[in-house]
Short mmCIF file of C-alpha atoms and ligand atoms in Angstrom, two decimals:
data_model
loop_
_atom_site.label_atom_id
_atom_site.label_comp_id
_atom_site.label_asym_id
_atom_site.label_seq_id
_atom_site.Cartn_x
_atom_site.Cartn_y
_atom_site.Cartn_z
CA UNK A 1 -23.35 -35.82 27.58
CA UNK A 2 -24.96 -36.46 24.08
CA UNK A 3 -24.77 -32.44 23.34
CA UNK A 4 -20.93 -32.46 24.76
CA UNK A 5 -20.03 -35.24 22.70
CA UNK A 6 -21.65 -33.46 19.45
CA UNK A 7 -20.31 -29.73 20.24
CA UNK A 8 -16.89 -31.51 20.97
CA UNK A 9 -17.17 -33.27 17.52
CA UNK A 10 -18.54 -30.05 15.68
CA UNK A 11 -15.48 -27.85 17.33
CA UNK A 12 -12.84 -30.24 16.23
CA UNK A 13 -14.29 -30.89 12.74
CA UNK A 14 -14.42 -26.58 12.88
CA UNK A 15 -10.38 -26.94 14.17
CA UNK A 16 -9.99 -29.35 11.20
CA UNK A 17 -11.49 -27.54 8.33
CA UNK A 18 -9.62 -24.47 9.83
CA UNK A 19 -6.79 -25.76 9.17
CA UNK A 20 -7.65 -27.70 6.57
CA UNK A 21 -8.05 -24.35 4.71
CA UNK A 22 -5.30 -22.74 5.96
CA UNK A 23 -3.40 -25.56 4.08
CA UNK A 24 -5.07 -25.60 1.03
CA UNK A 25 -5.10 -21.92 0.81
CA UNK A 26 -1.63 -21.11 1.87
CA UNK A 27 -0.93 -18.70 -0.32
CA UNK A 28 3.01 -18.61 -1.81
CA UNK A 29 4.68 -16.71 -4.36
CA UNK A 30 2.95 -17.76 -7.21
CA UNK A 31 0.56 -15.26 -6.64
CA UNK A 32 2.83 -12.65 -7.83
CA UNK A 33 3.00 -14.19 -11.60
CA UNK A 34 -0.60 -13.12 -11.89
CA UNK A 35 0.05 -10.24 -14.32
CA UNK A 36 -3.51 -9.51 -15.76
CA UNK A 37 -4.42 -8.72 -12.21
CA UNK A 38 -1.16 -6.91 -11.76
CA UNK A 39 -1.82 -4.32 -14.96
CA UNK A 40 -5.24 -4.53 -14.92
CA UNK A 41 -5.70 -0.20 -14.62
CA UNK A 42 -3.00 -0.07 -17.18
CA UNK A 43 -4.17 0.51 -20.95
CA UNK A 44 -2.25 -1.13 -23.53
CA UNK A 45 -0.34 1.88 -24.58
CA UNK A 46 0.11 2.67 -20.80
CA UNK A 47 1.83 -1.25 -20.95
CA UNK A 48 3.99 -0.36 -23.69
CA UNK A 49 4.93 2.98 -22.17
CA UNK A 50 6.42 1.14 -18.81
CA UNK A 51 7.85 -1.47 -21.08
CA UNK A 52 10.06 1.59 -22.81
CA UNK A 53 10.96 3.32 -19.91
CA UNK A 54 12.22 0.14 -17.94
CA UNK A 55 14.00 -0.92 -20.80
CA UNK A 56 15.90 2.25 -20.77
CA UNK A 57 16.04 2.36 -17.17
CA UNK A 58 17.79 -0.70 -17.28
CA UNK A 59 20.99 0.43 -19.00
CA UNK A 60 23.18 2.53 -16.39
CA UNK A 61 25.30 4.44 -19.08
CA UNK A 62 21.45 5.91 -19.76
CA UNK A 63 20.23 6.45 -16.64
CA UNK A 64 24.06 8.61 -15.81
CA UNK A 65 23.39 10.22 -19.05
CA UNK A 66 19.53 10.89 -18.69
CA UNK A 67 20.50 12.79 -15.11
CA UNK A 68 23.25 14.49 -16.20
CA UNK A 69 21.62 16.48 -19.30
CA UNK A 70 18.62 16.64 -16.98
CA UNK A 71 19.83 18.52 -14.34
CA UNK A 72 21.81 20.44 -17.08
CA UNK A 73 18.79 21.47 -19.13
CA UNK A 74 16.76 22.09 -15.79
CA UNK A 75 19.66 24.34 -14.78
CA UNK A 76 19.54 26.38 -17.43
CA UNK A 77 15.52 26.57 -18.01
CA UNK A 78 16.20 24.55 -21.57
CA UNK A 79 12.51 23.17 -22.23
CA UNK A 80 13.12 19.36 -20.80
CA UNK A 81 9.94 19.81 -18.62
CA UNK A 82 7.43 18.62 -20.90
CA UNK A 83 9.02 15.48 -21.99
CA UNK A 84 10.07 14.40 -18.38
CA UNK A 85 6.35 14.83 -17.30
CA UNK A 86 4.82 12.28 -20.67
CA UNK A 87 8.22 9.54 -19.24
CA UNK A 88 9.48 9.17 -16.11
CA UNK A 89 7.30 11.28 -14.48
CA UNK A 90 4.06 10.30 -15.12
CA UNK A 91 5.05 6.67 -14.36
CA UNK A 92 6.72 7.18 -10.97
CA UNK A 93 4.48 10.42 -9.71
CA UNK A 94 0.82 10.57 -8.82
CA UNK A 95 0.48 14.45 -10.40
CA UNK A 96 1.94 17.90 -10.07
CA UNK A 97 -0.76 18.64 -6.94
CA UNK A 98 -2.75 16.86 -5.06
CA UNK A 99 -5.60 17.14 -7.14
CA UNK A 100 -3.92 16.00 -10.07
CA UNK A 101 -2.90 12.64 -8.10
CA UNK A 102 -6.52 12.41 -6.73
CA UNK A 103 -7.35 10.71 -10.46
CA UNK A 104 -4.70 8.24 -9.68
CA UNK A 105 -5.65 7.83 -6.27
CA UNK A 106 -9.48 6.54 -7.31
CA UNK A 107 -7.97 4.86 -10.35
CA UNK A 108 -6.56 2.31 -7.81
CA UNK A 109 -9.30 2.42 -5.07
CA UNK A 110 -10.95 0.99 -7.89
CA UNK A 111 -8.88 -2.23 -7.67
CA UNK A 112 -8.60 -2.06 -3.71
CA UNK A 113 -5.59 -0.41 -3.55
CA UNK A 114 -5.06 2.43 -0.66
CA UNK A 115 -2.93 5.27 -1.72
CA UNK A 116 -0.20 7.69 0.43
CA UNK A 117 0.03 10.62 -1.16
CA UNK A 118 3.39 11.85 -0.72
CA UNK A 119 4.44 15.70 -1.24
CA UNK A 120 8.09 14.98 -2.87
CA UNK A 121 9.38 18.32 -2.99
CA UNK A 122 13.33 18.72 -1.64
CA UNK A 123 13.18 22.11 -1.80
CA UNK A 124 15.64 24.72 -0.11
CA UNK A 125 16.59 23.94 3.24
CA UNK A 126 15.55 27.33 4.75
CA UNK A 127 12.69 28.34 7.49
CA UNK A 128 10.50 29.36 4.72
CA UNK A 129 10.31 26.20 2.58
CA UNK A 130 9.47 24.28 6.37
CA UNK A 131 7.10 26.46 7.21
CA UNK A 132 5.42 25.57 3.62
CA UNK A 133 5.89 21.68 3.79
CA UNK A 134 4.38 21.71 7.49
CA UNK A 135 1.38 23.57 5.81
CA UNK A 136 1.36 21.45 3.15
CA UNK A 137 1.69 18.51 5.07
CA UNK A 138 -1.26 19.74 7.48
CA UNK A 139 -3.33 20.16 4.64
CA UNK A 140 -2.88 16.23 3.68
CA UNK A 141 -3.76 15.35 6.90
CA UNK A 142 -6.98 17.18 6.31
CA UNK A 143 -7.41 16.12 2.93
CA UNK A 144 -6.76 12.17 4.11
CA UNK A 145 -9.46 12.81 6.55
CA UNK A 146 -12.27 12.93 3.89
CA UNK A 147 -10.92 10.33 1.80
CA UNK A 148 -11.43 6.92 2.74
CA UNK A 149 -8.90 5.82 -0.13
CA UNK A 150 -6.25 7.83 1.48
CA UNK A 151 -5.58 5.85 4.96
CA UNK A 152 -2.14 7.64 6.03
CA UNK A 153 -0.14 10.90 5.97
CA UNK A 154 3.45 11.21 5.58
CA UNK A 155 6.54 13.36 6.07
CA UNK A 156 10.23 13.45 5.42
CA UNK A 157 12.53 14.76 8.30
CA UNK A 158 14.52 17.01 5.97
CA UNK A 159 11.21 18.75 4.94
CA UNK A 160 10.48 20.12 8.56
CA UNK A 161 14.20 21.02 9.36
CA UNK A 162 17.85 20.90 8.03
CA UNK A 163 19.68 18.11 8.31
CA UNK A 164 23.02 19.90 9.85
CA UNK A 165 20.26 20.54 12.68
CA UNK A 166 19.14 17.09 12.90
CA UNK A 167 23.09 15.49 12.80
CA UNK A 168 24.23 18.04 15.51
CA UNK A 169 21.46 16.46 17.44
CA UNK A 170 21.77 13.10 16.99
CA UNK A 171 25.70 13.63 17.80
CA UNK A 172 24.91 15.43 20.86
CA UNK A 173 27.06 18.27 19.70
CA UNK A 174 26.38 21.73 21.45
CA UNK A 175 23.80 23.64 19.89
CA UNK A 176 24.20 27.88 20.10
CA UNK A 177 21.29 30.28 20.39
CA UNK A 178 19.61 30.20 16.91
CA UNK A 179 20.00 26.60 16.47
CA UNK A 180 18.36 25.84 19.47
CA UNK A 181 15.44 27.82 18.27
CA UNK A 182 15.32 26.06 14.90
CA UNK A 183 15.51 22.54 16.59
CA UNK A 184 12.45 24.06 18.48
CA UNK A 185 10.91 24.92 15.74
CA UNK A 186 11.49 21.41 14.09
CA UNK A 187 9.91 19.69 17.60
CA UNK A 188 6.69 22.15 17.57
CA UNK A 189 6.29 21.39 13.56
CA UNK A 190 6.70 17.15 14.65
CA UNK A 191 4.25 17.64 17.53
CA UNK A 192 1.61 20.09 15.71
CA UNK A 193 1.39 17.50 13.18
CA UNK A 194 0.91 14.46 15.33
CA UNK A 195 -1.57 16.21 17.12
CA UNK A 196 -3.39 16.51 13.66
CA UNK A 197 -3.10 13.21 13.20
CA UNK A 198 -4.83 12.23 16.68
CA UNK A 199 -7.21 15.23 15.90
CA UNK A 200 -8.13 14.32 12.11
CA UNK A 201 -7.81 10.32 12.90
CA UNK A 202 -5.56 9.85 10.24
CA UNK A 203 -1.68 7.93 11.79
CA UNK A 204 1.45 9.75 9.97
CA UNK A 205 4.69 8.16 9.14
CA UNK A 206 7.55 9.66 8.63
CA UNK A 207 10.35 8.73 6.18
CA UNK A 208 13.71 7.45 7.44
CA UNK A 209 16.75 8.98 5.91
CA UNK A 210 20.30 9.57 6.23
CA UNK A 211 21.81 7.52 9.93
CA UNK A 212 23.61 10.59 10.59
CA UNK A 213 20.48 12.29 11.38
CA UNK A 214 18.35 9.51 12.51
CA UNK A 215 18.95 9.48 16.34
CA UNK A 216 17.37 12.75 16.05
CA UNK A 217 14.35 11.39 15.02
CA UNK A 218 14.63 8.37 16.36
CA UNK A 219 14.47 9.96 19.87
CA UNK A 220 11.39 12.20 19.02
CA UNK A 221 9.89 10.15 17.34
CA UNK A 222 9.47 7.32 20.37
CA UNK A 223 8.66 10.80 22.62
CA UNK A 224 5.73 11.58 20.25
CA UNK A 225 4.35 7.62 20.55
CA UNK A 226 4.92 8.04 24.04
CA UNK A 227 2.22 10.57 24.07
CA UNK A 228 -0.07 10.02 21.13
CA UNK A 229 -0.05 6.27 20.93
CA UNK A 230 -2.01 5.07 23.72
CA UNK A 231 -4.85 3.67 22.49
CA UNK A 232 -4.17 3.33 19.16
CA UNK A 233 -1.23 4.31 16.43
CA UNK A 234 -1.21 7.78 15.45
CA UNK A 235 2.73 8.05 15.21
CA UNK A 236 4.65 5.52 12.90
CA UNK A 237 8.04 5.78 12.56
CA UNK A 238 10.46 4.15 9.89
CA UNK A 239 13.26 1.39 10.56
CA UNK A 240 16.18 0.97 7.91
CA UNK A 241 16.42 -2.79 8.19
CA UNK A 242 19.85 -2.64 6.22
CA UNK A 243 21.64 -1.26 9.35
CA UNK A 244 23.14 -3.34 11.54
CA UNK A 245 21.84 -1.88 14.51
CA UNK A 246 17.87 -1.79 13.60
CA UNK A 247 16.39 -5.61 14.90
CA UNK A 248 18.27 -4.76 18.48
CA UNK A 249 16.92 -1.07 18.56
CA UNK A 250 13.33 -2.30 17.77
CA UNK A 251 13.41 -5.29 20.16
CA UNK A 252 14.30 -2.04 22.89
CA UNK A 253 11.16 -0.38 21.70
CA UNK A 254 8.85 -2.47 22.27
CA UNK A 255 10.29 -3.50 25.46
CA UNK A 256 9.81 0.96 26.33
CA UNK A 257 6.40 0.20 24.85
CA UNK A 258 4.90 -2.29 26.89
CA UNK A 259 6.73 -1.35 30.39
CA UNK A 260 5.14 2.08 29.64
CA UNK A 261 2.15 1.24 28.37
CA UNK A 262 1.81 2.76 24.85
CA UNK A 263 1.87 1.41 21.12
CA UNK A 264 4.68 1.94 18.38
CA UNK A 265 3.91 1.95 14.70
CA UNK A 266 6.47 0.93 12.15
CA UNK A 267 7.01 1.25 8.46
CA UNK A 268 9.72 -1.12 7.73
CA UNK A 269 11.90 -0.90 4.82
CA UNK A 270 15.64 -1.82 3.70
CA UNK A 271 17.00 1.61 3.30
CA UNK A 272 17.60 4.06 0.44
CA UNK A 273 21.04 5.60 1.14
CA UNK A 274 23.12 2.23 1.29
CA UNK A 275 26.16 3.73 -1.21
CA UNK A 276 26.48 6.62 0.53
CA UNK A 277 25.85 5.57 3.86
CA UNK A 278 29.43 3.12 2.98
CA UNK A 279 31.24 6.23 1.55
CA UNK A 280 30.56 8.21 4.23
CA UNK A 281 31.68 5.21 7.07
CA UNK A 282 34.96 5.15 5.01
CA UNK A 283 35.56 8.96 4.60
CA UNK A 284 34.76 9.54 7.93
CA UNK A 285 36.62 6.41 9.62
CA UNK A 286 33.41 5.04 11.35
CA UNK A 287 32.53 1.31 10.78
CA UNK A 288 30.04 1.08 8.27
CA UNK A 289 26.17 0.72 10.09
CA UNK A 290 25.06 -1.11 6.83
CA UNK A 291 24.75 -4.81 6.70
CA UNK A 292 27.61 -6.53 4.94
CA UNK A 293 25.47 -8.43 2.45
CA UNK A 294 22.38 -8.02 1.16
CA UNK A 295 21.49 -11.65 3.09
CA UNK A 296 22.29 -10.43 6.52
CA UNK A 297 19.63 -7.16 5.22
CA UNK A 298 17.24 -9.90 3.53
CA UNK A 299 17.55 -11.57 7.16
CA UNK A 300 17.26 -8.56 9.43
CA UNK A 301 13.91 -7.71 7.60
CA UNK A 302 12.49 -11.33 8.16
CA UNK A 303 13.03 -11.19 11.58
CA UNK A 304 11.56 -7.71 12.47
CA UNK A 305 8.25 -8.61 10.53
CA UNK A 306 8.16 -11.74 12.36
CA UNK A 307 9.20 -10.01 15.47
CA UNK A 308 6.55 -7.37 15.03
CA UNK A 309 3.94 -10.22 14.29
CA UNK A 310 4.15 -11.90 17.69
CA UNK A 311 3.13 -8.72 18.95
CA UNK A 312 0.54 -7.08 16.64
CA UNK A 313 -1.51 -6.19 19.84
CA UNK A 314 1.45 -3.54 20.79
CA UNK A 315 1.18 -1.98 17.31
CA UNK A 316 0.87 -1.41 13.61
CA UNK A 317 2.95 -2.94 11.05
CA UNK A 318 3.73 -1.48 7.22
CA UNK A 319 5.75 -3.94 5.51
CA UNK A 320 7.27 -1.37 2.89
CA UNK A 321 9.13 -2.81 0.23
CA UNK A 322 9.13 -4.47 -3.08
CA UNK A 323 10.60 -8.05 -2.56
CA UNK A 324 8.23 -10.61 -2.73
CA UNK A 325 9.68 -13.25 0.06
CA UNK A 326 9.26 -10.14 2.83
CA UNK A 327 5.83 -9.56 1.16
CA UNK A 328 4.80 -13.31 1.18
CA UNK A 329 6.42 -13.71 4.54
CA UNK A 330 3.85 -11.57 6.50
CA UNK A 331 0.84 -12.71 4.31
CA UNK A 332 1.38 -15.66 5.31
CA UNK A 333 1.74 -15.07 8.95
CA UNK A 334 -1.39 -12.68 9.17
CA UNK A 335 -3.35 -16.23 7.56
CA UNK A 336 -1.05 -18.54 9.80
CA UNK A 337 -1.91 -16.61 13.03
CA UNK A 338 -5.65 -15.91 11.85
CA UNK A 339 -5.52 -12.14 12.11
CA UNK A 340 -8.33 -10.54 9.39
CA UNK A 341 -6.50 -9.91 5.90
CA UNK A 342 -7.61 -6.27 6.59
CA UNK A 343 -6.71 -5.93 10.21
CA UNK A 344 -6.47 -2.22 10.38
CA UNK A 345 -2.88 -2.73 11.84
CA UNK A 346 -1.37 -4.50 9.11
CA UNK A 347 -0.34 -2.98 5.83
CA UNK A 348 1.89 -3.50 3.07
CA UNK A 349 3.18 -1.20 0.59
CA UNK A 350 5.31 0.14 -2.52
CA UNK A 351 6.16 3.05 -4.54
CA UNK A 352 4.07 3.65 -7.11
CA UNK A 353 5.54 2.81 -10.68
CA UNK A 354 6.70 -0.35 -9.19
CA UNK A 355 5.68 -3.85 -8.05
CA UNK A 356 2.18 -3.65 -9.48
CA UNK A 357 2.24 -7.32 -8.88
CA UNK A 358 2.59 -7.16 -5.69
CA UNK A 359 0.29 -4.39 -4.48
CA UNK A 360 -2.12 -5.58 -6.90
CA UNK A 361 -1.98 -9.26 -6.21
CA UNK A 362 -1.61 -8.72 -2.27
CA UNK A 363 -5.19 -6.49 -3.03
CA UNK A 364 -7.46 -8.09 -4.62
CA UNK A 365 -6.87 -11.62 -1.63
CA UNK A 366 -8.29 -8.78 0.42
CA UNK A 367 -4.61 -7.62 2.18
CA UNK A 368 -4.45 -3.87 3.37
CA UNK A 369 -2.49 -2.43 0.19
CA UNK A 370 -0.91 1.18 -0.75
CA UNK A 371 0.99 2.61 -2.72
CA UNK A 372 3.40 5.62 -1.79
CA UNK A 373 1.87 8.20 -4.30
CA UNK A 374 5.17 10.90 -5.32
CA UNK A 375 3.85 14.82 -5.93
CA UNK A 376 4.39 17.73 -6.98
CA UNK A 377 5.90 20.17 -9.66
CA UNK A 378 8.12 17.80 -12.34
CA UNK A 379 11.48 20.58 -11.78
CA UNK A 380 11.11 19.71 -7.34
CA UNK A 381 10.83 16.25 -7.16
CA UNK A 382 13.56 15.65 -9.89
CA UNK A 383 15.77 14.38 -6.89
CA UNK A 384 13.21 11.35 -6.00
CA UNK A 385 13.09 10.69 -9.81
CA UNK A 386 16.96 10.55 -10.26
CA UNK A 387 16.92 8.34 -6.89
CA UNK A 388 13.99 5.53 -8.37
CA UNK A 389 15.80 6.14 -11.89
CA UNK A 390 19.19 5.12 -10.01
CA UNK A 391 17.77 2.38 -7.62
CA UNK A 392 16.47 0.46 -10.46
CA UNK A 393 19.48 0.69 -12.56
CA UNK A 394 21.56 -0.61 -9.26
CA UNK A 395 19.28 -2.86 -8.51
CA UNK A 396 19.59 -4.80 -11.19
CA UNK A 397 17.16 -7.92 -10.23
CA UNK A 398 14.13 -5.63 -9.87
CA UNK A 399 13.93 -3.74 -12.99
CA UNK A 400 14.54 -7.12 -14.85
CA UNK A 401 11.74 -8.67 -12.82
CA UNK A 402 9.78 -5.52 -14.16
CA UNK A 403 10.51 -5.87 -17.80
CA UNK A 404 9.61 -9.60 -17.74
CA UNK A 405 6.26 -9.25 -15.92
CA UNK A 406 5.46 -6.35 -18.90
CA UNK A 407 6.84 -8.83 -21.38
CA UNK A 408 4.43 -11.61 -19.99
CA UNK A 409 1.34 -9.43 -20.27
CA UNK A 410 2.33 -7.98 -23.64
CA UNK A 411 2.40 -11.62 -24.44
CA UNK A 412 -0.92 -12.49 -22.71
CA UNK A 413 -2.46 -9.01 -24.40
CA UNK A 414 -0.75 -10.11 -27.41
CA UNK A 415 0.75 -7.28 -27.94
CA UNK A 416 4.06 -8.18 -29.46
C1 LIG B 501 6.40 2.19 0.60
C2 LIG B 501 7.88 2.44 0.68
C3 LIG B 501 8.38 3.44 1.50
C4 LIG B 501 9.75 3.67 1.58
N1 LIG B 501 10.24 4.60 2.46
C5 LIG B 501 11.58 4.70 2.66
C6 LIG B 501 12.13 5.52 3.69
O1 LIG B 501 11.41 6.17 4.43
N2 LIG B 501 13.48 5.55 3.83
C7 LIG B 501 14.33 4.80 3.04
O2 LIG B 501 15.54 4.84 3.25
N3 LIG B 501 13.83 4.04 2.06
C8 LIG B 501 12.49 3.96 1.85
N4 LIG B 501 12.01 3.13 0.87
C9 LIG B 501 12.95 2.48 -0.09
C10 LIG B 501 13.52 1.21 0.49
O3 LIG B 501 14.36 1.50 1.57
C11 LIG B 501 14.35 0.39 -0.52
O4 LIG B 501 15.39 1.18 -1.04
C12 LIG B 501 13.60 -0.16 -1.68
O5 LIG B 501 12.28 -0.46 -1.35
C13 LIG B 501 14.31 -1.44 -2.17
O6 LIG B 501 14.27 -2.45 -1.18
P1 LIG B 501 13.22 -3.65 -1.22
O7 LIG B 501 12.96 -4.18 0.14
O8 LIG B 501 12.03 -3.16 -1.92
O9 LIG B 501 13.81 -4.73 -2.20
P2 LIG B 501 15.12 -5.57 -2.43
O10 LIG B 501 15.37 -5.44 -3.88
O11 LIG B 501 14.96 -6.94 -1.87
O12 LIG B 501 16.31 -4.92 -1.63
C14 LIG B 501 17.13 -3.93 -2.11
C15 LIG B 501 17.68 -3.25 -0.87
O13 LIG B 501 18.46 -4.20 -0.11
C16 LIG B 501 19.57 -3.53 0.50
N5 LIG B 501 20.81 -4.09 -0.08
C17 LIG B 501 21.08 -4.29 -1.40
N6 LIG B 501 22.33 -4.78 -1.58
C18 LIG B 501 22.88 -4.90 -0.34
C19 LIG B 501 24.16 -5.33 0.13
N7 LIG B 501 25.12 -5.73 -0.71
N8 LIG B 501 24.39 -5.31 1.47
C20 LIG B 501 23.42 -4.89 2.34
N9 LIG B 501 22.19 -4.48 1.94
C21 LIG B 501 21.92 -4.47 0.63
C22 LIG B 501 19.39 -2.04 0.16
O14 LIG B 501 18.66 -1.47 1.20
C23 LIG B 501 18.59 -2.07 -1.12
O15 LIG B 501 17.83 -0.87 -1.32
C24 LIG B 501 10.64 2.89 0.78
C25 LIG B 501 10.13 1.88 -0.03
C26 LIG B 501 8.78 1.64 -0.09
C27 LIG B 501 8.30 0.54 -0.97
#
C-alpha cells in the first residue's frame, strides 16, 4: 500500500515535471533571432559577402539584368565563369563536384547540421545525359553510404527522363513504340535506384516539379513505397503543398499505406513553379491547381505536417522549407508529443545559402537538420541559380528577413 502510494506520488510528480518542462521549454520563434548561432561557420568577410549579394538580390531590375547578360555571356563563352563562381555561386552551391562540396559538407557537420548533396545539373534532355545522372546519382548513394554527415540521396524527375515522357504519362495519352521504351527506361532507372537505396541503407527523395508531369511520378513513386517501404522508408517522395489538390491526395496515401501495410516518406514543401504553373492554367484553359493565396498554401502546409505527425509510426517526415511558423510548428509538436528531437523519422530542411537561422538554430536544440547542398560545374546549374536568384527577388519577405539577420550580426560582430 505504502510502496503504491509512493510510486503513485513519484509517477505523478514525474507527469508533473514532464510537463512542467515541456512548458517552460516550449520553444517559439524567438529562437530564430539567435544570429551568432545562425553564422557561426561564416567568417566575417564570408558575412559581408552574403550581405552584398542579398542586397543586390533584392532589387529585381538586377536580378532581370544579372540573368540576362549571364546567359548572354555564357552563350557566347565571354569569361563570366570566374566571377559567378567568387558571388552567387559559391553562396548558393556546395562545389563544382562532390568532392569540392565534401569541405562544406564537414564545415556544417561541425555545427550538427546534416547535408543532401544535390547534383544540380539540367543538362540536355537526351538518353545520354540520363544514363549519366542515374550514374551519378548511384554514385551518391554510395558515397552517402560512408558518410554519416550525408543521411539522404536525391533526384530530380527530369534528370532520369524527359518531361514530354513524363506529361504524356500523367495524361494518359497513348504512348508509340520508342516512347514506351524510354518510359521503361525511366521505371528501370527509378527502381535500380531505390533498390540502392534499400541495398546501401541510405532513403532517396526525389524532387517534385512541374504538375503536368507529376501524376507520373506520383503513381511510381507510391508503386516503389509499395515495395521498398515495408519496414522502414527507403522511398520519399515530394508534395507541393501550394496545390490545391495535395492535403486530399496525401490523406489517400496513407489510407493505401496502412490498408496495405507499408510506410510513405514525404518531403514537404510549397512548390517552386507557382508563376508558371498560373500561366500555363490560363494558356491552356485548365483551372489553376495552385492555391489562391499564399494563406490557403501557408494553411495546406500546417495541416499536412500536423497530419503527418499523428501518424509518424506510418512514416518519415522532411519539413522542407524556409518559413519559420511551418518550422516552429513541427518542433513543437515532436516536443508536444514527446518523440526524440532526433527521431530518425523526422527532419527538417533548407537550401543552402538560405535560412541559416533556421537550420542552425533548429541544430544545435538537437533537431534532425540539412541542408540541400546544389553541385556541380558553375555553366550547368546556372538554371537553379537564376531560379534561387528569382525566388528571392519575388519573394520579397525572405530576402529582407535575410539582409536584416546579416545586418544584426554585422551589428553584434561590429562590423559596420
Ligand atoms: C530542402 C528544400 C527542398 C525543396 N525541394 C523542392 C522540390 O522538390 N520541388 C519544388 O517545387 N520546390 C522545392 N523547394 C522549394 C520550395 O517549394 C519553395 O519554393 C521555397 O522553399 C519557398 O517556400 P517556403 O516554404 O520556404 O517559404 P514561404 O516564403 O513561406 O513561401 C513561399 C512559397 O509560398 C507559395 N506562395 C507564395 N505566394 C503565394 C500565393 N499568392 N498563392 C499561393 N501560394 C503562394 C509558393 O509556393 C512560394 O514559393 C524546396 C525547398 C527546400 C527548402
Amino acid at each position: 500500500m505504502f510502496y503504491l502510494s509512493v510510486k503513485n506520488h513519484n509517477s505523478v510528480w514525474r507527469d508533473f515535471l514532464l510537463w512542467s518542462k515541456t512548458y517552460t521549454d516550449m520553444l517559439t520563434k524567438d529562437i530564430f533571432n539567435d544570429t551568432e548561432t545562425a553564422f557561426a561557420i561564416k567568417s566575417d568577410a564570408d558575412l559581408e559577402k552574403a550581405y552584398w549579394l542579398f542586397s543586390i538580390i533584392k532589387s529585381e531590375p538586377l536580378v532581370k539584368l544579372g540573368t540576362a547578360v549571364t546567359n548572354f555571356a555564357l552563350k557566347y563563352h565571354l569569361p563570366v565563369e570566374g566571377i559567378i563562381r567568387t558571388t552567387v555561386f559559391e553562396h548558393f552551391c556546395g562545389g563544382i563536384d562532390e568532392q569540392d562540396a565534401m569541405r562544406i559538407v564537414e564545415k556544417l557537420y561541425s555545427k550538427g547540421v546534416y547535408s543532401i548533396l544535390d547534383y544540380s545539373v539540367e543538362g540536355a534532355q537526351n538518353e545520354e545525359s540520363f544514363d549519366q545522372t542515374y550514374r551519378k546519382t548511384l554514385d551518391l548513394i554510395k558515397l552517402a553510404s560512408k558518410r554519416k554527415e550525408i543521411p539522404f540521396s536525391v533526384f530530380k524527375p527530369t534528370g532520369m527522363g524527359s518531361y514530354e515522357i513524363y506529361k504524356k504519362v500523367s495524361q494518359g495519352d497513348p504512348l508509340d513504340a520508342a516512347e514506351q521504351q524510354a518510359w521503361d527506361r525511366i521505371r528501370q532507372r527509378y527502381y535500380n535506384l531505390m533498390k540502392a537505396a534499400k541495398d546501401y541503407n541510405v532513403p532517396v527523395m526525389v524532387d517534385a516539379e512541374e504538375y503536368a508531369m507529376q501524376k507520373a511520378v506520383d503513381d511510381l513513386m507510391e508503386e516503389l513505397m509499395r515495395e521498398f517501404n515495408r519496414d522502414k522508408v527507403f522511398v520519399i517522395t515530394t508534395l507541393q503543398m501550394y496545390r490545391k489538390d495535395r492535403l486530399p491526395y496525401l490523406r489517400e496515401m496513407l489510407d493505401r499505406a496502412k490498408t496495405e501495410g507499408y510506410k510513405i516518406g514525404i518531403k514537404f514543401v510549397r512548390g517552386a513553379y507557382m508563376e508558371k504553373e498560373r500561366e500555363r492554367a490560363k494558356r491552356k484553359g485548365y483551372p489553376s491547381p495552385i492555391c489562391e493565396t499564399k494563406e490557403k498554401t501557408d494553411e495546406n502546409y500546417n495541416n499536412a505536417i500536423r497530419l503527418m505527425m499523428d501518424n509518424v509510426e506510418h512514416g518519415l517526415i522532411y519539413n522542407g522549407t524556409h518559413n519559420e511558423d511551418s518550422s516552429i510548428l513541427m518542433a513543437q509538436l515532436i516536443d508536444e508529443k514527446g518523440y526524440k528531437r532526433n527521431d530518425p523519422r523526422l527532419w527538417f530542411g533548407q537550401l543552402y545559402g538560405m535560412s541559416d537561422h533556421i537550420t542552425f538554430n533548429l541544430a544545435k536544440r538537437g533537431f534532425n537538420t540539412s541542408k540541400y547542398i546544389p553541385f556541380g560545374p558553375v555553366k550547368y546549374v546556372m538554371p537553379y541559380l537564376i531560379r534561387r536568384a528569382e525566388e528571392n527577388t519575388s519573394v520579397a519577405g525572405q530576402t529582407h528577413r535575410e539582409l536584416e539577420l546579416l545586418e544584426k550580426e554585422r551589428k553584434r560582430r561590429k562590423l559596420d
